[in-house]
Structure formats: C-alpha cells, structure tokens
CSV table of C-alpha atoms in Angstrom, one decimal:
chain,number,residue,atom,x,y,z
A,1,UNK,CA,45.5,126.6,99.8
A,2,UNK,CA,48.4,124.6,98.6
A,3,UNK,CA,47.7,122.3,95.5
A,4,UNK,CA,49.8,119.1,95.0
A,5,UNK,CA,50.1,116.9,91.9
A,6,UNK,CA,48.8,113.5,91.7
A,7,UNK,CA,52.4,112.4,92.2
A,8,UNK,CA,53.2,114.1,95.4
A,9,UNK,CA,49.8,112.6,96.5
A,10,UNK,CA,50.8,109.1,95.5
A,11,UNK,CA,54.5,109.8,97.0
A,12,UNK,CA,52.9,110.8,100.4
A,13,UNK,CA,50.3,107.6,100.6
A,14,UNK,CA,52.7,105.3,99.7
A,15,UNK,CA,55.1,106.8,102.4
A,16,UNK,CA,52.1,106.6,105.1
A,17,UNK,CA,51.3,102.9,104.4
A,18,UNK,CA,55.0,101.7,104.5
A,19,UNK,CA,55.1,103.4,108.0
A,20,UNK,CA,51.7,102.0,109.4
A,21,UNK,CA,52.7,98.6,107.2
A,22,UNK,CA,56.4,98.6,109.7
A,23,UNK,CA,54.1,99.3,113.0
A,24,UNK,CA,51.7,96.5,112.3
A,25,UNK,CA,54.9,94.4,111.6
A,26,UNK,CA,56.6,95.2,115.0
A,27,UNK,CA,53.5,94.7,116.8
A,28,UNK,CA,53.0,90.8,115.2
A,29,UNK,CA,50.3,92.2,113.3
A,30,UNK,CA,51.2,90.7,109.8
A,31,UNK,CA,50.8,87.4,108.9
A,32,UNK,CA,53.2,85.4,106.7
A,33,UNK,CA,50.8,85.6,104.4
A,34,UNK,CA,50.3,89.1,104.2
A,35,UNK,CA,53.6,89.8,104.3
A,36,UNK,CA,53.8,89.0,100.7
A,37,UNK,CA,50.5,90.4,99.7
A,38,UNK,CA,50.4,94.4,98.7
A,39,UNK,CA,47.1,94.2,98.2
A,40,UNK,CA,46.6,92.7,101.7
A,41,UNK,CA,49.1,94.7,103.6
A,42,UNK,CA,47.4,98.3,101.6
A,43,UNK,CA,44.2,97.2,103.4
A,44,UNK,CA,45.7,96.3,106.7
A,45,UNK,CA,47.0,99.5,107.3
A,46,UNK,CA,44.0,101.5,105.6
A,47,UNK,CA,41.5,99.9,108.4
A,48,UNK,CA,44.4,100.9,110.8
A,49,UNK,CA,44.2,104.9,109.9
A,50,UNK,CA,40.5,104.8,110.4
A,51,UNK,CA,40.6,104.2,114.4
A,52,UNK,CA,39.9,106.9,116.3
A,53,UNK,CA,43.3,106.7,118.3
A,54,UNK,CA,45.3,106.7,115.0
A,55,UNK,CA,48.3,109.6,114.8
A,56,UNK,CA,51.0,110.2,113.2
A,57,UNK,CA,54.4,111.1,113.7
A,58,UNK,CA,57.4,112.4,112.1
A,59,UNK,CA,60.4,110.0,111.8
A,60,UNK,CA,63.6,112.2,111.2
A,61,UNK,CA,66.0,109.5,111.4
A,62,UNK,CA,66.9,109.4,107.7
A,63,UNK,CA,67.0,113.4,107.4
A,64,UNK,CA,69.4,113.2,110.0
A,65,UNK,CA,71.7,110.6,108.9
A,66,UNK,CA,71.9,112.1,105.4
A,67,UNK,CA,72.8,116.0,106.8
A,68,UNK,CA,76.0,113.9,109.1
A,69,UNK,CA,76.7,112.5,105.6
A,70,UNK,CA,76.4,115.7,104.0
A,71,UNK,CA,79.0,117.6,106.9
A,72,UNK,CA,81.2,114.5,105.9
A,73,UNK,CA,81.2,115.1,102.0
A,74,UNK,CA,82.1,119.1,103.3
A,75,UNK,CA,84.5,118.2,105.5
A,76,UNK,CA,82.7,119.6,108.8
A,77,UNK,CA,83.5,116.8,110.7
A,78,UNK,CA,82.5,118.3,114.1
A,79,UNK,CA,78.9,118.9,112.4
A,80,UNK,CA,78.9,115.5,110.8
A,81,UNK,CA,79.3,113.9,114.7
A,82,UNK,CA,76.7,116.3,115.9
A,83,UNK,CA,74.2,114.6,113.5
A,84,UNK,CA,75.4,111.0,114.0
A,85,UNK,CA,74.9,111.4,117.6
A,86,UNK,CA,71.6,112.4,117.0
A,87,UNK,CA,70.6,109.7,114.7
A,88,UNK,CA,71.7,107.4,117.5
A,89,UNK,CA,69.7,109.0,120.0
A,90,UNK,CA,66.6,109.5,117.7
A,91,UNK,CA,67.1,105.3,116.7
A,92,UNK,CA,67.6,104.2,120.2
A,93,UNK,CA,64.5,106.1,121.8
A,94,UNK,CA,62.7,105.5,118.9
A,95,UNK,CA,63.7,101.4,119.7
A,96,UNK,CA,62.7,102.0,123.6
A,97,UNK,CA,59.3,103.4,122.3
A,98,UNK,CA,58.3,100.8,120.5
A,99,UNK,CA,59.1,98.1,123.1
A,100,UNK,CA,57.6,99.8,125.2
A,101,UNK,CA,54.3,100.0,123.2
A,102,UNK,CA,54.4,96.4,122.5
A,103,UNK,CA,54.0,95.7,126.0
A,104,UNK,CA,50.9,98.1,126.6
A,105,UNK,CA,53.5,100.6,128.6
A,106,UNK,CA,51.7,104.3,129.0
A,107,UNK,CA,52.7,107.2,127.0
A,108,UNK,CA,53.4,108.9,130.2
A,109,UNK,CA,55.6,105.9,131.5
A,110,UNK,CA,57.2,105.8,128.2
A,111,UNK,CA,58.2,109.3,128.2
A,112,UNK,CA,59.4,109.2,131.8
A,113,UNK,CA,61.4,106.0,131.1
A,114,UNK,CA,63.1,107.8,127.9
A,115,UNK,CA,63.8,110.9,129.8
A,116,UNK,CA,65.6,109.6,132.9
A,117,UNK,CA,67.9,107.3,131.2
A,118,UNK,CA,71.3,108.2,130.0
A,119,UNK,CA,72.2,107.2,126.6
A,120,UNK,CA,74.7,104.6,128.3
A,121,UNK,CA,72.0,102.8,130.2
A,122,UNK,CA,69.9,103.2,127.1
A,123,UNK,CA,72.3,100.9,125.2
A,124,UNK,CA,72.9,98.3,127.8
A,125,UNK,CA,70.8,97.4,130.9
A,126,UNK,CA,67.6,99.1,129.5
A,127,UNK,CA,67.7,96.5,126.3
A,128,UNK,CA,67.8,93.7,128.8
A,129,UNK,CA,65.0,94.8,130.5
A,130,UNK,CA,63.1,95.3,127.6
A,131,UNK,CA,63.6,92.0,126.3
A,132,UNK,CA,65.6,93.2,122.8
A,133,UNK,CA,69.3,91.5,121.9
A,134,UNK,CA,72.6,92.9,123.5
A,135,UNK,CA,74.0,95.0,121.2
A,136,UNK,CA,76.9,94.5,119.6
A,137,UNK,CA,79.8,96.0,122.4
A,138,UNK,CA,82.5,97.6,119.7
A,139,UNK,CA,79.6,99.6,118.4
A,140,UNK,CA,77.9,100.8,121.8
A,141,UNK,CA,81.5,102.1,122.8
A,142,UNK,CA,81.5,103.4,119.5
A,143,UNK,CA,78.1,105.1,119.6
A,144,UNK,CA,79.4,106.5,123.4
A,145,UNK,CA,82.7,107.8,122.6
A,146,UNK,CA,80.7,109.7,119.3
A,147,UNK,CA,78.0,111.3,121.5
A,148,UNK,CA,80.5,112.4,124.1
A,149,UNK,CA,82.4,114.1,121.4
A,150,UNK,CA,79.2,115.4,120.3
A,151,UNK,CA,78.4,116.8,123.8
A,152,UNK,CA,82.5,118.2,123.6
A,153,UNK,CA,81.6,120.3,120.6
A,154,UNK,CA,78.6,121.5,121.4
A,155,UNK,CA,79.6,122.6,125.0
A,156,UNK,CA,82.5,123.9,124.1
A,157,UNK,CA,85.0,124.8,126.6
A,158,UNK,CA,87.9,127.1,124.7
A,159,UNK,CA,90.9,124.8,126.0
A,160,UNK,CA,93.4,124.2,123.3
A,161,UNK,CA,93.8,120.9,121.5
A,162,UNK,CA,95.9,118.2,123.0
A,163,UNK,CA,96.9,116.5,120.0
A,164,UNK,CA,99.5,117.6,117.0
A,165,UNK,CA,97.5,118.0,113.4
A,166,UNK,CA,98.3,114.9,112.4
A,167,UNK,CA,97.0,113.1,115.4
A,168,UNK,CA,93.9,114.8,115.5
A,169,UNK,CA,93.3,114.3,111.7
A,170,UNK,CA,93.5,110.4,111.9
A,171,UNK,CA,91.7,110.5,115.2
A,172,UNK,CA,88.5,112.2,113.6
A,173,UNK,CA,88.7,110.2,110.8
A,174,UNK,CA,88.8,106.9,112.8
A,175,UNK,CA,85.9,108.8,114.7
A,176,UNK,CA,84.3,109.2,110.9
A,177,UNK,CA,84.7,105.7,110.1
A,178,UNK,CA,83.6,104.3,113.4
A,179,UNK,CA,80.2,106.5,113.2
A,180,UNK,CA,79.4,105.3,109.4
A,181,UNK,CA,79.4,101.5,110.9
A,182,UNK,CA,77.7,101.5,113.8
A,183,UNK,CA,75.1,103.5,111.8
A,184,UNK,CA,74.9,100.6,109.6
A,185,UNK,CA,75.0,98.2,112.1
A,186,UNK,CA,72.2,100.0,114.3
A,187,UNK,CA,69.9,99.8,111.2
A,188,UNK,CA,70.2,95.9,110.7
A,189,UNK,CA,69.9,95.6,114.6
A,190,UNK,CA,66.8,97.5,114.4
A,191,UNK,CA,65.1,95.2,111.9
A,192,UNK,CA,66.3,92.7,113.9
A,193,UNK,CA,65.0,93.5,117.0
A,194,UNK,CA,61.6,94.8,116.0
A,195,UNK,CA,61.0,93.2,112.9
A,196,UNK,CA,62.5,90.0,113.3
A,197,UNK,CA,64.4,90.3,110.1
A,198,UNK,CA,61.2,90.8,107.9
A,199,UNK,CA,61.7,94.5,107.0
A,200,UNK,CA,63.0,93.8,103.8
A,201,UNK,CA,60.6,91.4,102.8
A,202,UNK,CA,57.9,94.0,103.9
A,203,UNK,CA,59.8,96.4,101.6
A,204,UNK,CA,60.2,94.0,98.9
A,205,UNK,CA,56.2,93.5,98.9
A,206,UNK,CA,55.7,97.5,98.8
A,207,UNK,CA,57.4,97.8,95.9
C-alpha cells in the first residue's frame, strides 16, 4: 500500500475542498457571508462529501492547457493546437454540464445533449438556451478556426502545403497567439458565467 506524507495529504484535501467549495458556489450555495469565511466554506463542503450521492471527478483542464503550453515552448506547434482545442472542448462541456445540473437536467440528458452538439452550436445557440452570456464572437471564431486545424492535423490527409514558409510561419503564429487569448478569455468568461465573478474571492478566502 502506497504511503503519503502529511503534506501530500494536506495538498490533496485542500485541492478537494476548493473543488466542492466552486460547485457549491455555481449552484448559489454560498452565502456572502461564507464566502469570506474559510472556516465556514471548510465545513460547507465537508457536510457536502458525506451525502451518499457525492462523487468525484477529474478536472483535466489545467493539465491540458499546460502540455499546449509546453508544445509551444518546444516549438510543436501542431501539438500545442491539439491541446488547446482540447482545453476548449473539455471548458465548454464542462460549462454545458454544469448548467445543465443547475437546472436539475439528467445525467442521461446531459450526456445526450453534450454528445449531439457540434462544437459550433456549443459556443452559440446552446449558450442561449442555457441561459449563460454570448460569448465574445472574435474568440468563438478563434476557438473554431483552432479546433478545425486541430481536426486538420489529426486527420491528416498527405496534400502538400499551400502556403510559402514564410506564410505559413506567421499564419501558425497568429494561430499561437490567437489560441493563448481566447484561453484566457474563456477562463474569465467561465467565472463569469458560473460564478458570477466570485471565483477569486472564493480563492482569496482558501488561501
């Protein structure tokens, strides 16, 4: 049997209350008051864990946007796209999700819902539906044009490039630069959307 230190211990509760804390938060389940409380928000989501219905699950999102940025540091660009295009996807389903579980949806519904639409319908009429704020149009085209590049790579065809060197070198680093800002834009649109803006006060209080 595996032993861990006290510390690794301490590194995974504190990494299982921050997640339960930002659940309680989406779901209007966090007063103003303890918001600002650790003490109060430690207890909240320690009676949360002890219902029966309690799981958990593995968010990947930041493992995923630190390998693209790893690819970019290496200069693998057509890997670094792979992995921003999956960050989107794993953000924007993980948005959809949580919507959907505010409303009561079914797990079966849910999955249904996330499985039959596109990534295009995911970022447009499916937000409006659900009730969450447009999202910003630069960046959704952005997000697009990266995943179908993504798709280009990884269903790779053998035809041979249709741009000089030099084109294609300040095309893919446009593509670079575009997919580094709508990352950060996604995350603040997140917090925005689910969180109404409180994340980092919710942080600031975990501290």
């Amino acid at each position: 049997m595996t032993k861990y230190s006290e510390k690794e211990i301490s590194k995974f509760t504190q990494s299982v209350i921050e997640s339960v804390a930002l659940h309680l938060l989406a779901h209007d389940e966090l007063s103003e008051a303890e918001l600002s409380n650790k003490k109060l928000i430690f207890e909240k989501a320690i009676d949360f864990t002890k219902d029966e219905n309690f799981d958990l699950l593995i968010d990947y999102r930041e493992l995923i946007l630190e390998t693209a940025k790893y690819f970019l540091t290496q200069k693998k660009y057509e890997f670094s796209i792979i992995f921003f295009a999956m960050f989107y996807e794993h953000s924007i389903n993980n948005l959809i999700a949580m919507q959907l579980s505010r409303k009561n949806i079914t797990n079966k519904a849910k999955n249904d819902l996330i499985r039959s639409v596109n990534i295009a319908g995911k970022f447009s009429w499916l937000l409006e539906i659900l009730e969450l704020p447009e999202f910003n149009k630069k960046h959704k085209n952005n997000i697009l044009n990266i995943c179908n590049e993504r798709n280009a790579f990884i269903h790779y065809k053998w035809n041979p490039p249709q741009h000089s060197s030099k084109g294609s070198e300040s095309t893919i680093n446009q593509l670079i630069d575009d997919a580094m800002k709508a990352a950060t834009y996604f995350k603040k649109y997140i917090s925005r959307a689910l969180y109404s803006g409180k994340k980092g006060r919710l942080n600031n209080a975990l501290k």
